[in-house]
Amino acid sequence: MKKCYLGVDIGSISTKGVVIDENNKIIASEYLWTEGNPVGAVKRLVNILKKQVGSDYVLKGIGTTGSARKLIGLMLGTKAVKNEITAHAVGTTSLYPDVRTILEIGGQDSKIILLNHGIITDYAMNTLCAAGTGAFLSSQAKRIGVDINEFGSMALESNNPVKIAARCTVFAESDLIHKAQSGYEIKDIVAGLCKSIVLNYLNNVGKGKKIKGPIIFQGGVSKNKGVVKYFKEVLDEDIIVDENSHLLGALGIAIISKKYETDKIYSFDVNDIKFVTKGHECSGCSNNCEILKIFKNGEMIDAWGNRCSKGVNS
Ligand code: SF4
């Protein structure tokens, strides 16, 4: 049997998974919505990947990254749990060893990673302002009645992007309504929004960073051709978007999981894992810690939020 490794990148909006072989080649992949239920999303994801992989492989490693990585790491029984910066850097350099800058815009956050000879030299993340994210683009597309899947190609039709104040969502939304009511063409407004995403990103996440090529753009928003066009224009550099640009975090953590390989064989059968979280407030002292306990198959396997050990048994 051939060996394979599963990487899961689980965020608040989307859940991504890849299975790789021993040569880091992707043999299965899936992207789906988290829908507020990370455990349910990972069960659906692993079921789909299991079918794609077939019966020729044995699962020798699992890694998790993304905002729910600890929870899902516990669920899947792995210690290969790393943050998104590390996972994206490893995934991207496995395909583009010379990359100097990774631009990433996801559903709810964005990040920049600078590298030199495959080593991370600097990075920044923005999780506070939604104005430069995929969720912002989707909500604005809905507001002006444009299908988000056509957003990018519509932006390419414009030679005259409307200037939109996109310092934060509140400013951007009111400016967008004003511009739409002033009779600007929709394609110019759409192009303006794509450009505002780029300027917002560079002025916030990319502030003070020395952006050098080769530049790889990834995350869900990298599929938007309008945003790619304005990154090229504003940075005056070529921008590479890999066909798997939305999966590179999952790829990275799958590769990392190989370092944790033991005799253990993992299973793709996750449906039967009974995995529940229960929250309560500890009354052991005036701190009243908010404690979240994690149960797997009825047994408590971890707890978070307690400032002392008393809270675990409270
Ligand atoms: S967990 Fe510890 S510190 Fe927190 S409320 Fe309970 S007893 Fe107090």
PDB file of C-alpha atoms and ligand atoms in Angstrom:
ATOM      1  CA  MET A   1       0.000   0.000   0.000  1.00  0.00           C
ATOM      2  CA  LYS A   2       1.171   3.514  -0.785  1.00  0.00           C
ATOM      3  CA  LYS A   3       1.345   6.150   1.938  1.00  0.00           C
ATOM      4  CA  CYS A   4      -0.737   9.336   1.953  1.00  0.00           C
ATOM      5  CA  TYR A   5      -1.134  12.380   4.230  1.00  0.00           C
ATOM      6  CA  LEU A   6      -4.171  14.560   4.949  1.00  0.00           C
ATOM      7  CA  GLY A   7      -4.006  18.344   5.477  1.00  0.00           C
ATOM      8  CA  VAL A   8      -7.045  20.267   6.737  1.00  0.00           C
ATOM      9  CA  ASP A   9      -7.245  24.084   6.714  1.00  0.00           C
ATOM     10  CA  ILE A  10     -10.346  25.087   8.625  1.00  0.00           C
ATOM     11  CA  GLY A  11     -11.485  28.684   8.786  1.00  0.00           C
ATOM     12  CA  SER A  12     -14.688  30.361   9.900  1.00  0.00           C
ATOM     13  CA  ILE A  13     -15.938  30.690   6.303  1.00  0.00           C
ATOM     14  CA  SER A  14     -14.406  27.776   4.382  1.00  0.00           C
ATOM     15  CA  THR A  15     -12.859  24.372   5.023  1.00  0.00           C
ATOM     16  CA  LYS A  16     -10.138  23.117   2.696  1.00  0.00           C
ATOM     17  CA  GLY A  17      -8.538  19.706   2.559  1.00  0.00           C
ATOM     18  CA  VAL A  18      -5.913  17.937   0.474  1.00  0.00           C
ATOM     19  CA  VAL A  19      -4.445  14.446   0.497  1.00  0.00           C
ATOM     20  CA  ILE A  20      -0.896  14.112  -0.798  1.00  0.00           C
ATOM     21  CA  ASP A  21       1.281  11.147  -1.661  1.00  0.00           C
ATOM     22  CA  GLU A  22       4.882  10.607  -0.502  1.00  0.00           C
ATOM     23  CA  ASN A  23       6.135  13.022  -3.201  1.00  0.00           C
ATOM     24  CA  ASN A  24       3.822  15.828  -2.036  1.00  0.00           C
ATOM     25  CA  LYS A  25       1.616  15.402  -5.096  1.00  0.00           C
ATOM     26  CA  ILE A  26      -2.033  16.273  -4.448  1.00  0.00           C
ATOM     27  CA  ILE A  27      -4.106  13.119  -5.048  1.00  0.00           C
ATOM     28  CA  ALA A  28      -7.390  14.440  -3.609  1.00  0.00           C
ATOM     29  CA  SER A  29      -8.751  17.877  -2.685  1.00  0.00           C
ATOM     30  CA  GLU A  30     -11.959  19.572  -1.605  1.00  0.00           C
ATOM     31  CA  TYR A  31     -13.186  23.041  -0.657  1.00  0.00           C
ATOM     32  CA  LEU A  32     -16.476  23.596   1.140  1.00  0.00           C
ATOM     33  CA  TRP A  33     -18.249  26.049   3.448  1.00  0.00           C
ATOM     34  CA  THR A  34     -17.757  25.696   7.202  1.00  0.00           C
ATOM     35  CA  GLU A  35     -21.336  26.910   7.870  1.00  0.00           C
ATOM     36  CA  GLY A  36     -20.597  27.627  11.537  1.00  0.00           C
ATOM     37  CA  ASN A  37     -20.002  23.941  12.270  1.00  0.00           C
ATOM     38  CA  PRO A  38     -16.297  23.036  12.007  1.00  0.00           C
ATOM     39  CA  VAL A  39     -16.785  19.462  13.212  1.00  0.00           C
ATOM     40  CA  GLY A  40     -19.599  18.803  10.714  1.00  0.00           C
ATOM     41  CA  ALA A  41     -17.628  20.475   7.894  1.00  0.00           C
ATOM     42  CA  VAL A  42     -14.550  18.316   8.544  1.00  0.00           C
ATOM     43  CA  LYS A  43     -16.678  15.146   8.597  1.00  0.00           C
ATOM     44  CA  ARG A  44     -18.157  16.071   5.192  1.00  0.00           C
ATOM     45  CA  LEU A  45     -14.696  16.999   3.883  1.00  0.00           C
ATOM     46  CA  VAL A  46     -13.002  13.766   4.978  1.00  0.00           C
ATOM     47  CA  ASN A  47     -15.836  11.653   3.539  1.00  0.00           C
ATOM     48  CA  ILE A  48     -15.401  13.323   0.136  1.00  0.00           C
ATOM     49  CA  LEU A  49     -11.603  12.954   0.245  1.00  0.00           C
ATOM     50  CA  LYS A  50     -11.879   9.285   1.238  1.00  0.00           C
ATOM     51  CA  LYS A  51     -13.867   8.565  -1.958  1.00  0.00           C
ATOM     52  CA  GLN A  52     -11.334  10.441  -4.097  1.00  0.00           C
ATOM     53  CA  VAL A  53      -8.343   8.623  -2.578  1.00  0.00           C
ATOM     54  CA  GLY A  54      -9.736   5.101  -3.051  1.00  0.00           C
ATOM     55  CA  SER A  55      -8.283   1.957  -1.519  1.00  0.00           C
ATOM     56  CA  ASP A  56      -4.667   2.004  -2.768  1.00  0.00           C
ATOM     57  CA  TYR A  57      -3.402   4.253   0.026  1.00  0.00           C
ATOM     58  CA  VAL A  58      -2.849   4.050   3.764  1.00  0.00           C
ATOM     59  CA  LEU A  59      -3.241   7.283   5.766  1.00  0.00           C
ATOM     60  CA  LYS A  60       0.028   7.871   7.648  1.00  0.00           C
ATOM     61  CA  GLY A  61      -0.329  11.489   8.751  1.00  0.00           C
ATOM     62  CA  ILE A  62      -2.877  14.225   9.459  1.00  0.00           C
ATOM     63  CA  GLY A  63      -2.204  17.941   9.985  1.00  0.00           C
ATOM     64  CA  THR A  64      -4.538  20.825  10.803  1.00  0.00           C
ATOM     65  CA  THR A  65      -4.270  24.589  10.364  1.00  0.00           C
ATOM     66  CA  GLY A  66      -6.675  27.550  10.331  1.00  0.00           C
ATOM     67  CA  SER A  67      -8.679  29.183  13.108  1.00  0.00           C
ATOM     68  CA  ALA A  68     -10.261  25.907  14.337  1.00  0.00           C
ATOM     69  CA  ARG A  69      -7.010  23.922  14.013  1.00  0.00           C
ATOM     70  CA  LYS A  70      -6.742  22.944  17.697  1.00  0.00           C
ATOM     71  CA  LEU A  71     -10.291  21.681  17.894  1.00  0.00           C
ATOM     72  CA  ILE A  72      -9.999  19.720  14.653  1.00  0.00           C
ATOM     73  CA  GLY A  73      -6.526  18.471  15.603  1.00  0.00           C
ATOM     74  CA  LEU A  74      -8.056  16.962  18.743  1.00  0.00           C
ATOM     75  CA  MET A  75     -10.943  15.541  16.780  1.00  0.00           C
ATOM     76  CA  LEU A  76      -8.672  13.824  14.265  1.00  0.00           C
ATOM     77  CA  GLY A  77      -6.161  12.739  16.907  1.00  0.00           C
ATOM     78  CA  THR A  78      -3.078  14.505  15.577  1.00  0.00           C
ATOM     79  CA  LYS A  79      -0.314  16.627  17.089  1.00  0.00           C
ATOM     80  CA  ALA A  80       0.593  18.201  13.730  1.00  0.00           C
ATOM     81  CA  VAL A  81      -1.229  21.474  14.423  1.00  0.00           C
ATOM     82  CA  LYS A  82       0.323  24.704  13.093  1.00  0.00           C
ATOM     83  CA  ASN A  83      -0.745  28.286  12.460  1.00  0.00           C
ATOM     84  CA  GLU A  84      -1.707  29.528   8.991  1.00  0.00           C
ATOM     85  CA  ILE A  85       1.509  31.500   8.424  1.00  0.00           C
ATOM     86  CA  THR A  86       3.678  28.392   8.737  1.00  0.00           C
ATOM     87  CA  ALA A  87       1.296  26.201   6.748  1.00  0.00           C
ATOM     88  CA  HIS A  88       0.944  28.688   3.861  1.00  0.00           C
ATOM     89  CA  ALA A  89       4.697  29.269   3.713  1.00  0.00           C
ATOM     90  CA  VAL A  90       5.464  25.521   3.585  1.00  0.00           C
ATOM     91  CA  GLY A  91       2.731  24.832   1.009  1.00  0.00           C
ATOM     92  CA  THR A  92       3.758  27.713  -1.236  1.00  0.00           C
ATOM     93  CA  THR A  93       7.522  27.104  -1.116  1.00  0.00           C
ATOM     94  CA  SER A  94       6.944  23.425  -1.973  1.00  0.00           C
ATOM     95  CA  LEU A  95       5.688  24.634  -5.381  1.00  0.00           C
ATOM     96  CA  TYR A  96       7.570  27.952  -5.698  1.00  0.00           C
ATOM     97  CA  PRO A  97      10.891  27.643  -3.824  1.00  0.00           C
ATOM     98  CA  ASP A  98      12.000  31.168  -4.876  1.00  0.00           C
ATOM     99  CA  VAL A  99       8.862  32.990  -3.710  1.00  0.00           C
ATOM    100  CA  ARG A 100       9.668  36.274  -1.882  1.00  0.00           C
ATOM    101  CA  THR A 101       6.139  37.508  -1.084  1.00  0.00           C
ATOM    102  CA  ILE A 102       2.882  35.703  -0.362  1.00  0.00           C
ATOM    103  CA  LEU A 103      -0.239  37.880  -0.521  1.00  0.00           C
ATOM    104  CA  GLU A 104      -3.254  36.131   0.943  1.00  0.00           C
ATOM    105  CA  ILE A 105      -6.855  37.343   1.122  1.00  0.00           C
ATOM    106  CA  GLY A 106      -9.348  34.907   2.557  1.00  0.00           C
ATOM    107  CA  GLY A 107     -12.986  35.062   3.573  1.00  0.00           C
ATOM    108  CA  GLN A 108     -12.503  36.880   6.846  1.00  0.00           C
ATOM    109  CA  ASP A 109      -8.860  37.770   7.178  1.00  0.00           C
ATOM    110  CA  SER A 110      -5.826  38.598   5.147  1.00  0.00           C
ATOM    111  CA  LYS A 111      -2.112  38.149   5.592  1.00  0.00           C
ATOM    112  CA  ILE A 112       1.257  38.868   4.038  1.00  0.00           C
ATOM    113  CA  ILE A 113       4.326  36.658   4.365  1.00  0.00           C
ATOM    114  CA  LEU A 114       7.814  37.715   3.262  1.00  0.00           C
ATOM    115  CA  LEU A 115      10.411  35.018   2.624  1.00  0.00           C
ATOM    116  CA  ASN A 116      14.029  34.742   1.625  1.00  0.00           C
ATOM    117  CA  HIS A 117      15.439  31.405   0.451  1.00  0.00           C
ATOM    118  CA  GLY A 118      12.333  29.670   1.816  1.00  0.00           C
ATOM    119  CA  ILE A 119      12.685  31.192   5.314  1.00  0.00           C
ATOM    120  CA  ILE A 120       9.961  33.498   6.716  1.00  0.00           C
ATOM    121  CA  THR A 121      11.548  36.913   7.382  1.00  0.00           C
ATOM    122  CA  ASP A 122       8.422  38.923   8.204  1.00  0.00           C
ATOM    123  CA  TYR A 123       4.651  38.588   8.226  1.00  0.00           C
ATOM    124  CA  ALA A 124       1.475  40.419   9.199  1.00  0.00           C
ATOM    125  CA  MET A 125      -2.154  39.441   9.621  1.00  0.00           C
ATOM    126  CA  ASN A 126      -5.320  41.462   9.631  1.00  0.00           C
ATOM    127  CA  THR A 127      -8.276  39.929  11.388  1.00  0.00           C
ATOM    128  CA  LEU A 128      -9.933  43.153  12.542  1.00  0.00           C
ATOM    129  CA  CYS A 129     -11.035  45.139   9.496  1.00  0.00           C
ATOM    130  CA  ALA A 130     -13.347  43.277   7.116  1.00  0.00           C
ATOM    131  CA  ALA A 131     -13.014  45.915   4.341  1.00  0.00           C
ATOM    132  CA  GLY A 132     -10.268  44.006   2.546  1.00  0.00           C
ATOM    133  CA  THR A 133     -11.666  40.482   2.648  1.00  0.00           C
ATOM    134  CA  GLY A 134     -13.686  38.038   0.593  1.00  0.00           C
ATOM    135  CA  ALA A 135     -16.712  38.432   2.883  1.00  0.00           C
ATOM    136  CA  PHE A 136     -16.688  42.192   2.169  1.00  0.00           C
ATOM    137  CA  LEU A 137     -16.511  41.626  -1.604  1.00  0.00           C
ATOM    138  CA  SER A 138     -19.405  39.111  -1.460  1.00  0.00           C
ATOM    139  CA  SER A 139     -21.613  41.453   0.568  1.00  0.00           C
ATOM    140  CA  GLN A 140     -20.915  44.398  -1.765  1.00  0.00           C
ATOM    141  CA  ALA A 141     -21.540  42.248  -4.864  1.00  0.00           C
ATOM    142  CA  LYS A 142     -24.939  41.328  -3.421  1.00  0.00           C
ATOM    143  CA  ARG A 143     -25.659  44.987  -2.636  1.00  0.00           C
ATOM    144  CA  ILE A 144     -25.193  46.043  -6.266  1.00  0.00           C
ATOM    145  CA  GLY A 145     -26.828  42.891  -7.657  1.00  0.00           C
ATOM    146  CA  VAL A 146     -23.767  41.310  -9.297  1.00  0.00           C
ATOM    147  CA  ASP A 147     -23.006  37.571  -9.085  1.00  0.00           C
ATOM    148  CA  ILE A 148     -19.722  37.239  -7.158  1.00  0.00           C
ATOM    149  CA  ASN A 149     -18.519  34.709  -9.756  1.00  0.00           C
ATOM    150  CA  GLU A 150     -18.797  37.364 -12.483  1.00  0.00           C
ATOM    151  CA  PHE A 151     -17.269  40.108 -10.371  1.00  0.00           C
ATOM    152  CA  GLY A 152     -13.693  39.616 -11.583  1.00  0.00           C
ATOM    153  CA  SER A 153     -14.421  39.412 -15.303  1.00  0.00           C
ATOM    154  CA  MET A 154     -16.800  42.385 -15.095  1.00  0.00           C
ATOM    155  CA  ALA A 155     -14.028  44.437 -13.466  1.00  0.00           C
ATOM    156  CA  LEU A 156     -11.736  43.621 -16.414  1.00  0.00           C
ATOM    157  CA  GLU A 157     -14.204  45.317 -18.789  1.00  0.00           C
ATOM    158  CA  SER A 158     -13.688  48.671 -17.108  1.00  0.00           C
ATOM    159  CA  ASN A 159     -11.048  51.224 -18.048  1.00  0.00           C
ATOM    160  CA  ASN A 160     -12.267  53.716 -15.550  1.00  0.00           C
ATOM    161  CA  PRO A 161     -12.524  52.280 -12.017  1.00  0.00           C
ATOM    162  CA  VAL A 162     -14.553  54.458  -9.665  1.00  0.00           C
ATOM    163  CA  LYS A 163     -12.643  55.637  -6.606  1.00  0.00           C
ATOM    164  CA  ILE A 164     -14.186  54.054  -3.524  1.00  0.00           C
ATOM    165  CA  ALA A 165     -13.214  54.953   0.023  1.00  0.00           C
ATOM    166  CA  ALA A 166     -12.499  51.535   1.497  1.00  0.00           C
ATOM    167  CA  ARG A 167     -10.703  52.326   4.731  1.00  0.00           C
ATOM    168  CA  CYS A 168     -13.369  50.371   6.583  1.00  0.00           C
ATOM    169  CA  THR A 169     -16.647  48.623   5.757  1.00  0.00           C
ATOM    170  CA  VAL A 170     -18.822  51.482   7.009  1.00  0.00           C
ATOM    171  CA  PHE A 171     -17.082  54.086   4.790  1.00  0.00           C
ATOM    172  CA  ALA A 172     -16.968  51.722   1.824  1.00  0.00           C
ATOM    173  CA  GLU A 173     -20.651  50.834   2.010  1.00  0.00           C
ATOM    174  CA  SER A 174     -21.872  54.412   2.223  1.00  0.00           C
ATOM    175  CA  ASP A 175     -19.484  55.488  -0.567  1.00  0.00           C
ATOM    176  CA  LEU A 176     -20.634  52.582  -2.733  1.00  0.00           C
ATOM    177  CA  ILE A 177     -24.316  53.528  -2.320  1.00  0.00           C
ATOM    178  CA  HIS A 178     -23.466  57.136  -3.140  1.00  0.00           C
ATOM    179  CA  LYS A 179     -21.556  56.144  -6.304  1.00  0.00           C
ATOM    180  CA  ALA A 180     -24.329  53.765  -7.459  1.00  0.00           C
ATOM    181  CA  GLN A 181     -26.938  56.503  -6.989  1.00  0.00           C
ATOM    182  CA  SER A 182     -24.755  59.009  -8.867  1.00  0.00           C
ATOM    183  CA  GLY A 183     -25.178  56.956 -12.051  1.00  0.00           C
ATOM    184  CA  TYR A 184     -21.722  55.429 -12.472  1.00  0.00           C
ATOM    185  CA  GLU A 185     -21.603  52.325 -14.658  1.00  0.00           C
ATOM    186  CA  ILE A 186     -21.770  49.065 -12.688  1.00  0.00           C
ATOM    187  CA  LYS A 187     -18.585  47.706 -14.313  1.00  0.00           C
ATOM    188  CA  ASP A 188     -16.688  50.824 -13.167  1.00  0.00           C
ATOM    189  CA  ILE A 189     -18.032  50.451  -9.625  1.00  0.00           C
ATOM    190  CA  VAL A 190     -17.078  46.753  -9.607  1.00  0.00           C
ATOM    191  CA  ALA A 191     -13.571  47.626 -10.856  1.00  0.00           C
ATOM    192  CA  GLY A 192     -13.362  50.364  -8.209  1.00  0.00           C
ATOM    193  CA  LEU A 193     -14.237  47.847  -5.503  1.00  0.00           C
ATOM    194  CA  CYS A 194     -11.532  45.447  -6.715  1.00  0.00           C
ATOM    195  CA  LYS A 195      -8.989  48.259  -6.717  1.00  0.00           C
ATOM    196  CA  SER A 196     -10.101  49.395  -3.254  1.00  0.00           C
ATOM    197  CA  ILE A 197      -9.479  45.849  -1.917  1.00  0.00           C
ATOM    198  CA  VAL A 198      -5.903  46.074  -3.223  1.00  0.00           C
ATOM    199  CA  LEU A 199      -5.257  49.574  -1.825  1.00  0.00           C
ATOM    200  CA  ASN A 200      -6.818  48.687   1.519  1.00  0.00           C
ATOM    201  CA  TYR A 201      -4.680  45.547   1.745  1.00  0.00           C
ATOM    202  CA  LEU A 202      -1.437  47.344   0.856  1.00  0.00           C
ATOM    203  CA  ASN A 203      -2.163  50.224   3.258  1.00  0.00           C
ATOM    204  CA  ASN A 204      -3.035  47.942   6.158  1.00  0.00           C
ATOM    205  CA  VAL A 205      -1.597  44.421   5.990  1.00  0.00           C
ATOM    206  CA  GLY A 206       1.227  45.388   3.640  1.00  0.00           C
ATOM    207  CA  LYS A 207       2.093  48.660   5.379  1.00  0.00           C
ATOM    208  CA  GLY A 208       5.861  49.123   5.671  1.00  0.00           C
ATOM    209  CA  LYS A 209       6.597  45.722   4.077  1.00  0.00           C
ATOM    210  CA  LYS A 210       9.166  45.450   1.290  1.00  0.00           C
ATOM    211  CA  ILE A 211       7.189  43.549  -1.327  1.00  0.00           C
ATOM    212  CA  LYS A 212       9.514  41.797  -3.764  1.00  0.00           C
ATOM    213  CA  GLY A 213       8.917  39.307  -6.586  1.00  0.00           C
ATOM    214  CA  PRO A 214       8.241  36.500  -7.208  1.00  0.00           C
ATOM    215  CA  ILE A 215       4.860  37.304  -5.696  1.00  0.00           C
ATOM    216  CA  ILE A 216       2.231  34.597  -5.147  1.00  0.00           C
ATOM    217  CA  PHE A 217      -1.365  35.663  -4.498  1.00  0.00           C
ATOM    218  CA  GLN A 218      -3.574  33.125  -2.723  1.00  0.00           C
ATOM    219  CA  GLY A 219      -6.737  32.667  -0.685  1.00  0.00           C
ATOM    220  CA  GLY A 220     -10.295  32.710  -2.061  1.00  0.00           C
ATOM    221  CA  VAL A 221     -10.030  36.292  -3.388  1.00  0.00           C
ATOM    222  CA  SER A 222      -7.070  35.329  -5.612  1.00  0.00           C
ATOM    223  CA  LYS A 223      -9.688  33.750  -7.932  1.00  0.00           C
ATOM    224  CA  ASN A 224     -11.004  37.270  -8.629  1.00  0.00           C
ATOM    225  CA  LYS A 225      -9.304  38.443 -11.834  1.00  0.00           C
ATOM    226  CA  GLY A 226     -10.132  42.083 -11.119  1.00  0.00           C
ATOM    227  CA  VAL A 227      -8.235  42.046  -7.825  1.00  0.00           C
ATOM    228  CA  VAL A 228      -5.284  40.277  -9.522  1.00  0.00           C
ATOM    229  CA  LYS A 229      -5.221  42.966 -12.244  1.00  0.00           C
ATOM    230  CA  TYR A 230      -5.017  45.809  -9.708  1.00  0.00           C
ATOM    231  CA  PHE A 231      -2.315  44.084  -7.629  1.00  0.00           C
ATOM    232  CA  LYS A 232      -0.277  43.864 -10.871  1.00  0.00           C
ATOM    233  CA  GLU A 233      -0.978  47.473 -11.733  1.00  0.00           C
ATOM    234  CA  VAL A 234      -0.350  48.991  -8.299  1.00  0.00           C
ATOM    235  CA  LEU A 235       2.754  46.906  -7.473  1.00  0.00           C
ATOM    236  CA  ASP A 236       4.047  46.960 -11.075  1.00  0.00           C
ATOM    237  CA  GLU A 237       5.062  43.309 -10.647  1.00  0.00           C
ATOM    238  CA  ASP A 238       3.887  40.029 -12.087  1.00  0.00           C
ATOM    239  CA  ILE A 239       1.425  38.234  -9.795  1.00  0.00           C
ATOM    240  CA  ILE A 240       1.321  34.423  -9.807  1.00  0.00           C
ATOM    241  CA  VAL A 241      -1.959  32.714  -8.941  1.00  0.00           C
ATOM    242  CA  ASP A 242      -1.621  28.939  -8.682  1.00  0.00           C
ATOM    243  CA  GLU A 243      -4.573  26.791  -9.825  1.00  0.00           C
ATOM    244  CA  ASN A 244      -4.626  25.466  -6.225  1.00  0.00           C
ATOM    245  CA  SER A 245      -4.098  28.911  -4.652  1.00  0.00           C
ATOM    246  CA  HIS A 246      -7.020  28.322  -2.247  1.00  0.00           C
ATOM    247  CA  LEU A 247      -5.516  24.987  -1.064  1.00  0.00           C
ATOM    248  CA  LEU A 248      -1.911  25.917  -0.269  1.00  0.00           C
ATOM    249  CA  GLY A 249      -2.461  26.142   3.504  1.00  0.00           C
ATOM    250  CA  ALA A 250      -3.918  22.611   3.492  1.00  0.00           C
ATOM    251  CA  LEU A 251      -1.044  21.426   1.286  1.00  0.00           C
ATOM    252  CA  GLY A 252       1.485  22.958   3.689  1.00  0.00           C
ATOM    253  CA  ILE A 253       0.054  21.297   6.770  1.00  0.00           C
ATOM    254  CA  ALA A 254      -0.193  17.946   4.945  1.00  0.00           C
ATOM    255  CA  ILE A 255       3.540  18.213   4.189  1.00  0.00           C
ATOM    256  CA  ILE A 256       4.290  19.205   7.808  1.00  0.00           C
ATOM    257  CA  SER A 257       2.329  16.157   9.063  1.00  0.00           C
ATOM    258  CA  LYS A 258       4.999  13.895   7.503  1.00  0.00           C
ATOM    259  CA  LYS A 259       7.437  15.037  10.193  1.00  0.00           C
ATOM    260  CA  TYR A 260       5.116  13.569  12.834  1.00  0.00           C
ATOM    261  CA  GLU A 261       4.857  10.156  11.168  1.00  0.00           C
ATOM    262  CA  THR A 262       5.030   7.132  13.506  1.00  0.00           C
ATOM    263  CA  ASP A 263       3.764   3.535  13.219  1.00  0.00           C
ATOM    264  CA  LYS A 264       0.242   4.876  13.634  1.00  0.00           C
ATOM    265  CA  ILE A 265      -2.243   4.432  10.801  1.00  0.00           C
ATOM    266  CA  TYR A 266      -5.067   6.961  10.710  1.00  0.00           C
ATOM    267  CA  SER A 267      -8.551   6.371   9.387  1.00  0.00           C
ATOM    268  CA  PHE A 268     -10.728   8.294   6.942  1.00  0.00           C
ATOM    269  CA  ASP A 269     -13.750   6.993   8.847  1.00  0.00           C
ATOM    270  CA  VAL A 270     -14.685   9.976  10.987  1.00  0.00           C
ATOM    271  CA  ASN A 271     -18.484   9.747  10.918  1.00  0.00           C
ATOM    272  CA  ASP A 272     -18.671   7.818  14.152  1.00  0.00           C
ATOM    273  CA  ILE A 273     -16.558  10.234  16.153  1.00  0.00           C
ATOM    274  CA  LYS A 274     -18.915  11.678  18.714  1.00  0.00           C
ATOM    275  CA  PHE A 275     -17.326  15.010  19.343  1.00  0.00           C
ATOM    276  CA  VAL A 276     -19.125  17.691  21.317  1.00  0.00           C
ATOM    277  CA  THR A 277     -18.173  20.927  23.035  1.00  0.00           C
ATOM    278  CA  LYS A 278     -19.854  22.144  26.203  1.00  0.00           C
ATOM    279  CA  GLY A 279     -19.356  25.588  27.627  1.00  0.00           C
ATOM    280  CA  HIS A 280     -19.967  26.690  31.183  1.00  0.00           C
ATOM    281  CA  GLU A 281     -18.857  29.292  33.708  1.00  0.00           C
ATOM    282  CA  CYS A 282     -16.654  28.106  36.563  1.00  0.00           C
ATOM    283  CA  SER A 283     -17.858  29.347  39.954  1.00  0.00           C
ATOM    284  CA  GLY A 284     -14.669  28.264  41.757  1.00  0.00           C
ATOM    285  CA  CYS A 285     -13.626  31.892  42.385  1.00  0.00           C
ATOM    286  CA  SER A 286     -14.513  35.438  41.351  1.00  0.00           C
ATOM    287  CA  ASN A 287     -12.722  35.062  37.987  1.00  0.00           C
ATOM    288  CA  ASN A 288     -15.731  33.072  36.774  1.00  0.00           C
ATOM    289  CA  CYS A 289     -13.743  31.676  33.834  1.00  0.00           C
ATOM    290  CA  GLU A 290     -15.683  30.761  30.686  1.00  0.00           C
ATOM    291  CA  ILE A 291     -14.648  27.141  30.144  1.00  0.00           C
ATOM    292  CA  LEU A 292     -15.074  25.147  26.966  1.00  0.00           C
ATOM    293  CA  LYS A 293     -14.784  21.372  27.398  1.00  0.00           C
ATOM    294  CA  ILE A 294     -14.206  19.054  24.471  1.00  0.00           C
ATOM    295  CA  PHE A 295     -15.661  15.531  24.592  1.00  0.00           C
ATOM    296  CA  LYS A 296     -14.753  12.780  22.140  1.00  0.00           C
ATOM    297  CA  ASN A 297     -16.871   9.630  22.253  1.00  0.00           C
ATOM    298  CA  GLY A 298     -18.196  10.741  25.648  1.00  0.00           C
ATOM    299  CA  GLU A 299     -14.776  11.268  27.224  1.00  0.00           C
ATOM    300  CA  MET A 300     -13.425  14.748  28.046  1.00  0.00           C
ATOM    301  CA  ILE A 301     -10.198  15.184  26.084  1.00  0.00           C
ATOM    302  CA  ASP A 302      -9.444  18.854  26.614  1.00  0.00           C
ATOM    303  CA  ALA A 303     -10.671  22.093  28.143  1.00  0.00           C
ATOM    304  CA  TRP A 304      -9.988  25.729  27.341  1.00  0.00           C
ATOM    305  CA  GLY A 305     -10.489  29.014  29.104  1.00  0.00           C
ATOM    306  CA  ASN A 306      -9.719  27.853  32.666  1.00  0.00           C
ATOM    307  CA  ARG A 307      -7.062  29.908  34.428  1.00  0.00           C
ATOM    308  CA  CYS A 308      -6.338  27.152  36.935  1.00  0.00           C
ATOM    309  CA  SER A 309      -6.650  23.354  37.024  1.00  0.00           C
ATOM    310  CA  LYS A 310      -9.715  23.534  39.309  1.00  0.00           C
ATOM    311  CA  GLY A 311     -11.754  24.736  36.371  1.00  0.00           C
ATOM    312  CA  VAL A 312     -11.308  21.492  34.430  1.00  0.00           C
ATOM    313  CA  ASN A 313     -13.236  19.526  37.049  1.00  0.00           C
ATOM    314  CA  SER A 314     -15.779  22.229  37.815  1.00  0.00           C
TER     315      SER A 314
HETATM  316  S1  SF4 B   1     -10.953  28.004  36.605  1.00  0.00           S
HETATM  317 FE1  SF4 B   1      -9.783  28.529  38.409  1.00  0.00          FE
HETATM  318  S2  SF4 B   1      -9.421  30.736  38.220  1.00  0.00           S
HETATM  319 FE2  SF4 B   1     -11.089  30.210  36.801  1.00  0.00          FE
HETATM  320  S3  SF4 B   1     -12.995  30.572  37.972  1.00  0.00           S
HETATM  321 FE3  SF4 B   1     -12.470  28.395  38.200  1.00  0.00          FE
HETATM  322  S4  SF4 B   1     -11.306  28.337  40.086  1.00  0.00           S
HETATM  323 FE4  SF4 B   1     -11.311  30.491  39.416  1.00  0.00          FE
END
